[in-house]
Amino acid sequence: MLAVLISKIARFDYPREWPELFSFLAQQLQSADVLTSHRIFMILFRTLKELSTKRLTADQRTFAEISSHLFEFCWRLWQSDIQTILHGFSTISQSYGSSAVEQHHDDLYLTCERWLFCLKIICQLVISGFQSDAKCIQEIRPVKEVSPVLLNAAQSFLPYYTSFQSRHPKFWDFIKKACTKLMKVLVAIQQRHPYSFGDTCVLQPVLNFCLNKITDPEPDVLSFAQFLIKCMVMVKSVLECKEYKPSLTGRVMDENSVTLEQMKKNNSNAVAGVLTSLLPKERIVLLCNILIRRYFVLNSSDLEEWYENSEAFHHEQDMVQWTEKLRPCAEALYIVLFENHSQLLAPIVVSILQEAMNGCPTSVTEITPGLLLKNAAYGAAAYVYYELSNYLSFKDWFDGALSLELSNDHPNMRIIHRKVALILGQWVSEIKNDTKRPVYCALIRLLQDKDLSVRLAACRSLCLHVEDASFSEKDFSDLLPVCWVSCFNLVKEVQEFDSKVQVLNLISVLLGHVNEVIPYANNLMQFFQMVWEESSGESLLQIQLLIALRNFVVALGYQSPSCYAMLLPILQKGIDINGPDELNLLEDSMLLWEATISHAPTMVPQLLAYFPCLVEILERNFDQLQVAVDITEGYIILGGREFLSMHASSVARLLDLIVGNVNDRGVLSTLPVIDILIQCFPTEVPPLISSTLQKLVVICLCGGDDKDPSKTAVKASSAAILARIWVMNTNYLAQLTSEPSLSSLLQQTGVAIEDNILLCLVDIWLDKVDNVSSHQKKTFGLALSIILTLRLPQVLDKLDQILSVCTSVILGGTDDLSEEVSSGDAMSSSRIHGEDSLPSKELRRRQIKLSDPINQLSLENSVRENLQTCSALHGESFNSAMARMHPASFAQLKQALKMP
């Protein structure tokens, strides 16, 4: 703990406040005994680990300086210690039972521990003390110096693995740690400095060693699973290293200087040559065979684990980190090997599969080597389906073997059934129309198997089929009742958290992709209620449940209120920002909230009462802004006047919170909501949201949008909202633009206004008419026509432009209203279930758009009438202004107004 504490202090204080830290530690090491030096190295390790995580350039430069000072000392001590340790191990192995030797065990063990700390420090110094050579293309000298010695150390320790196991358990534990750590460090160095590691003197011995241990391990190494895993990780890392792929790009002719890319290409081609010599075709084929025939095959301890707890076995084999277990690691290596050499290995894998199937017919039920090899071959074929489909017909394979094996219910067949379930999921893209139905039936049957690991594998594969783009609901619909029941039963039977998440994910996917949900709604509601009650404190499971509930609400559509008794209490807990799981559940709870509002046929009191929570959420941050905007629009459309009368102050607060405090994209998503709010309540809303409207005026009159499309879009949409107010509530906008508070706000933001603010807005309407939709253009036209009725001489100065815009809008006509889409139109529900089941919110929103007063007004009549008013107000000055119009413009005006 003291070492950790020192490291945390050093993160902040080194080097400015604590420059002598490392020099002091190095000084202490000169005269320290083994115990003290052990403690000093613990402090060094923790401190270097902490400092290595700092990412600023200056901090990385500081770490490089530390590395240059410490590396030589640590490296010499490490080499000295390993000689001491190996000498000690040799003495121990030759003098078993000697009391004199026993007395030195503690000192030797301390040296071992110090050596391990020293190894970790060297790793940090080499990894973080130098920029990756993949970027700088410079040779990292310590890589060539250190790596071969680390490999020799591992080779020196391995012989003691078996001899110490029973006699010296403490040192046996050290051997395990040391060997795995040495390989782990080599992998880390290769990944950080691939080019330096790719030198023949490093890559060749390391890769040779690892390949030999995998393909031809000594008996003691074969039992050392963690070490074999590290060897496989090393080979996999080399095989998938992009820096080792030969470059296919050419070089520009007559290029004098060697570019960075050319240097990378040269290095890559050099390493590719080394790899080709290390991995001839025979060795690749041998490695593939060994992986499948040795490491994929289940052994007696695997089968024992399976029989004792099939659920745990399933997760251990299929869902753990592939670096933790030998078989998943071998599978990961096999996949990379196959990807690199698919044309060579595809016929080999098919031949192994055929050999295994011939050696173990579908009728065999005894657990024989043949059955276990077939299970391994099935796994190999499942993982690389994308290439094997060229060599193997899935239909023939399914009809001739897989379906027959599924009809065999012998308990031992669980081994094959589980792998068949995996194959049916992995080969989903190759399962064509005439085979879909039998495969769906097979998966439903596997979902009812007696063995939990088989059922969970089927669950995952069924999920892949339902999500597949070519999923056939017609072939699956009559299987739904059995599928739902099987899922419900499976959730009740499984114990592990991961299993419940997996089943819940399948239910969620089914809800999102099938239409026949309503007949099973009651059972689903009971199921969701049960899972929620049992998932307290399991936020990941609750997240999956919230996703499933959202799909459930979407699937129910207009009948979604039938689930409110179960749904709304869950929703209320999810959107409570003071709840214990708020951080984990809020995002998915808000998506559920949005779906609930969008599909509600009518507003209910409970939903109406939730709206203030939205303001509280946005007061904390804007992470969920887009969903919050969609929810707000849903409340306006669904709740109408009742919603506004109850939550007017919350609406005003929410809009004021957003506008002026979020980026252009955020404002742009919010403006349609303000527009529809004003459209629905043109008299009540503008005074209510005056603060927000003042901000929109500021946005319109600020410059800086010439080269920024997003700012132009925000300014144009803001101007359209103000134009709507001018058309629908003229007196209010006139009052707003003359308020001293608006002038003060404009001054604070640095906007200089020399003219009437309203006339400045006229300039914006004239300028931005080409940046808005046809519907907004009509709004601009109507607003500009009303400007003609003002008793202001400046109107005549703009008369030509105003009439030009109005003419172009009238003659241009209006497009279909479908272009007027709000932020919430891209609902996933519409994508999933099509136009026939549009959310009630969307239908209501379309109705509101169709009944927009702007649509009812005639721009042609408005311009004609307001021109007469303008003429009456300004008399001869008006006639002079009209006379200045270009003849062509005047002719278009007459055409637009149908004037003789």
mmCIF file of N, CA, C and O in Angstrom, residues 27-58:
data_model
loop_
_atom_site.group_PDB
_atom_site.id
_atom_site.type_symbol
_atom_site.label_atom_id
_atom_site.label_comp_id
_atom_site.label_asym_id
_atom_site.label_seq_id
_atom_site.Cartn_x
_atom_site.Cartn_y
_atom_site.Cartn_z
ATOM 1 N N GLN A 27 20.067 5.430 -5.318
ATOM 2 C CA GLN A 27 21.135 5.525 -4.313
ATOM 3 C C GLN A 27 20.943 4.483 -3.221
ATOM 4 O O GLN A 27 21.899 3.832 -2.777
ATOM 5 N N GLN A 28 19.690 4.307 -2.788
ATOM 6 C CA GLN A 28 19.401 3.322 -1.738
ATOM 7 C C GLN A 28 19.706 1.892 -2.199
ATOM 8 O O GLN A 28 20.073 1.041 -1.398
ATOM 9 N N LEU A 29 19.517 1.654 -3.494
ATOM 10 C CA LEU A 29 19.751 0.308 -4.018
ATOM 11 C C LEU A 29 21.216 -0.106 -3.938
ATOM 12 O O LEU A 29 21.525 -1.297 -3.853
ATOM 13 N N GLN A 30 22.127 0.874 -3.943
ATOM 14 C CA GLN A 30 23.557 0.559 -3.964
ATOM 15 C C GLN A 30 23.990 -0.240 -2.740
ATOM 16 O O GLN A 30 24.829 -1.138 -2.815
ATOM 17 N N SER A 31 23.388 0.076 -1.587
ATOM 18 C CA SER A 31 23.819 -0.569 -0.337
ATOM 19 C C SER A 31 22.720 -1.405 0.303
ATOM 20 O O SER A 31 22.802 -1.754 1.478
ATOM 21 N N ALA A 32 21.665 -1.721 -0.440
ATOM 22 C CA ALA A 32 20.511 -2.401 0.153
ATOM 23 C C ALA A 32 20.710 -3.910 0.199
ATOM 24 O O ALA A 32 21.357 -4.503 -0.678
ATOM 25 N N ASP A 33 20.151 -4.528 1.257
ATOM 26 C CA ASP A 33 20.115 -5.987 1.303
ATOM 27 C C ASP A 33 18.960 -6.471 0.419
ATOM 28 O O ASP A 33 18.232 -5.667 -0.173
ATOM 29 N N VAL A 34 18.768 -7.775 0.358
ATOM 30 C CA VAL A 34 17.771 -8.338 -0.552
ATOM 31 C C VAL A 34 16.368 -7.842 -0.214
ATOM 32 O O VAL A 34 15.597 -7.456 -1.105
ATOM 33 N N LEU A 35 16.018 -7.826 1.083
ATOM 34 C CA LEU A 35 14.672 -7.413 1.496
ATOM 35 C C LEU A 35 14.424 -5.952 1.152
ATOM 36 O O LEU A 35 13.380 -5.597 0.580
ATOM 37 N N THR A 36 15.393 -5.088 1.473
ATOM 38 C CA THR A 36 15.212 -3.655 1.194
ATOM 39 C C THR A 36 15.137 -3.396 -0.309
ATOM 40 O O THR A 36 14.290 -2.627 -0.780
ATOM 41 N N SER A 37 16.015 -4.058 -1.057
ATOM 42 C CA SER A 37 15.994 -3.859 -2.511
ATOM 43 C C SER A 37 14.689 -4.373 -3.105
ATOM 44 O O SER A 37 14.149 -3.808 -4.066
ATOM 45 N N HIS A 38 14.159 -5.452 -2.516
ATOM 46 C CA HIS A 38 12.853 -5.975 -2.948
ATOM 47 C C HIS A 38 11.786 -4.906 -2.802
ATOM 48 O O HIS A 38 10.965 -4.674 -3.692
ATOM 49 N N ARG A 39 11.808 -4.219 -1.651
ATOM 50 C CA ARG A 39 10.816 -3.168 -1.394
ATOM 51 C C ARG A 39 11.027 -1.962 -2.319
ATOM 52 O O ARG A 39 10.068 -1.346 -2.777
ATOM 53 N N ILE A 40 12.279 -1.629 -2.568
ATOM 54 C CA ILE A 40 12.573 -0.495 -3.458
ATOM 55 C C ILE A 40 12.081 -0.797 -4.877
ATOM 56 O O ILE A 40 11.495 0.066 -5.539
ATOM 57 N N PHE A 41 12.297 -2.038 -5.311
ATOM 58 C CA PHE A 41 11.827 -2.404 -6.654
ATOM 59 C C PHE A 41 10.291 -2.420 -6.719
ATOM 60 O O PHE A 41 9.706 -2.138 -7.769
ATOM 61 N N MET A 42 9.649 -2.746 -5.613
ATOM 62 C CA MET A 42 8.192 -2.681 -5.574
ATOM 63 C C MET A 42 7.726 -1.239 -5.786
ATOM 64 O O MET A 42 6.788 -0.965 -6.543
ATOM 65 N N ILE A 43 8.425 -0.301 -5.106
ATOM 66 C CA ILE A 43 8.097 1.124 -5.259
ATOM 67 C C ILE A 43 8.381 1.571 -6.696
ATOM 68 O O ILE A 43 7.564 2.258 -7.320
ATOM 69 N N LEU A 44 9.520 1.175 -7.226
ATOM 70 C CA LEU A 44 9.867 1.541 -8.598
ATOM 71 C C LEU A 44 8.825 1.027 -9.595
ATOM 72 O O LEU A 44 8.381 1.755 -10.490
ATOM 73 N N PHE A 45 8.428 -0.228 -9.429
ATOM 74 C CA PHE A 45 7.458 -0.833 -10.339
ATOM 75 C C PHE A 45 6.135 -0.071 -10.311
ATOM 76 O O PHE A 45 5.588 0.314 -11.352
ATOM 77 N N ARG A 46 5.626 0.165 -9.106
ATOM 78 C CA ARG A 46 4.342 0.861 -8.975
ATOM 79 C C ARG A 46 4.411 2.285 -9.538
ATOM 80 O O ARG A 46 3.486 2.765 -10.205
ATOM 81 N N THR A 47 5.505 2.963 -9.271
ATOM 82 C CA THR A 47 5.654 4.353 -9.706
ATOM 83 C C THR A 47 5.786 4.437 -11.229
ATOM 84 O O THR A 47 5.138 5.277 -11.873
ATOM 85 N N LEU A 48 6.611 3.552 -11.794
ATOM 86 C CA LEU A 48 6.772 3.553 -13.245
ATOM 87 C C LEU A 48 5.464 3.169 -13.946
ATOM 88 O O LEU A 48 5.117 3.723 -14.992
ATOM 89 N N LYS A 49 4.750 2.233 -13.356
ATOM 90 C CA LYS A 49 3.464 1.825 -13.923
ATOM 91 C C LYS A 49 2.499 3.007 -13.960
ATOM 92 O O LYS A 49 1.784 3.219 -14.951
ATOM 93 N N GLU A 50 2.504 3.787 -12.891
ATOM 94 C CA GLU A 50 1.620 4.962 -12.808
ATOM 95 C C GLU A 50 2.042 6.029 -13.819
ATOM 96 O O GLU A 50 1.214 6.580 -14.548
ATOM 97 N N LEU A 51 3.337 6.323 -13.876
ATOM 98 C CA LEU A 51 3.824 7.376 -14.773
ATOM 99 C C LEU A 51 3.679 6.987 -16.246
ATOM 100 O O LEU A 51 3.522 7.853 -17.107
ATOM 101 N N SER A 52 3.740 5.686 -16.527
ATOM 102 C CA SER A 52 3.660 5.241 -17.927
ATOM 103 C C SER A 52 2.275 5.474 -18.528
ATOM 104 O O SER A 52 2.118 5.451 -19.750
ATOM 105 N N THR A 53 1.280 5.692 -17.677
ATOM 106 C CA THR A 53 -0.093 5.897 -18.177
ATOM 107 C C THR A 53 -0.360 7.348 -18.547
ATOM 108 O O THR A 53 -1.423 7.660 -19.083
ATOM 109 N N LYS A 54 0.575 8.254 -18.276
ATOM 110 C CA LYS A 54 0.382 9.666 -18.626
ATOM 111 C C LYS A 54 0.647 9.835 -20.119
ATOM 112 O O LYS A 54 1.682 9.412 -20.621
ATOM 113 N N ARG A 55 -0.274 10.471 -20.817
ATOM 114 C CA ARG A 55 -0.237 10.462 -22.277
ATOM 115 C C ARG A 55 0.270 11.748 -22.913
ATOM 116 O O ARG A 55 0.517 11.785 -24.120
ATOM 117 N N LEU A 56 0.395 12.836 -22.157
ATOM 118 C CA LEU A 56 0.871 14.084 -22.759
ATOM 119 C C LEU A 56 2.309 13.924 -23.249
ATOM 120 O O LEU A 56 3.102 13.176 -22.669
ATOM 121 N N THR A 57 2.646 14.660 -24.295
ATOM 122 C CA THR A 57 3.976 14.526 -24.915
ATOM 123 C C THR A 57 5.091 14.802 -23.913
ATOM 124 O O THR A 57 6.097 14.073 -23.867
ATOM 125 N N ALA A 58 4.910 15.846 -23.102
ATOM 126 C CA ALA A 58 5.938 16.197 -22.113
ATOM 127 C C ALA A 58 6.127 15.069 -21.103
ATOM 128 O O ALA A 58 7.269 14.744 -20.712
#
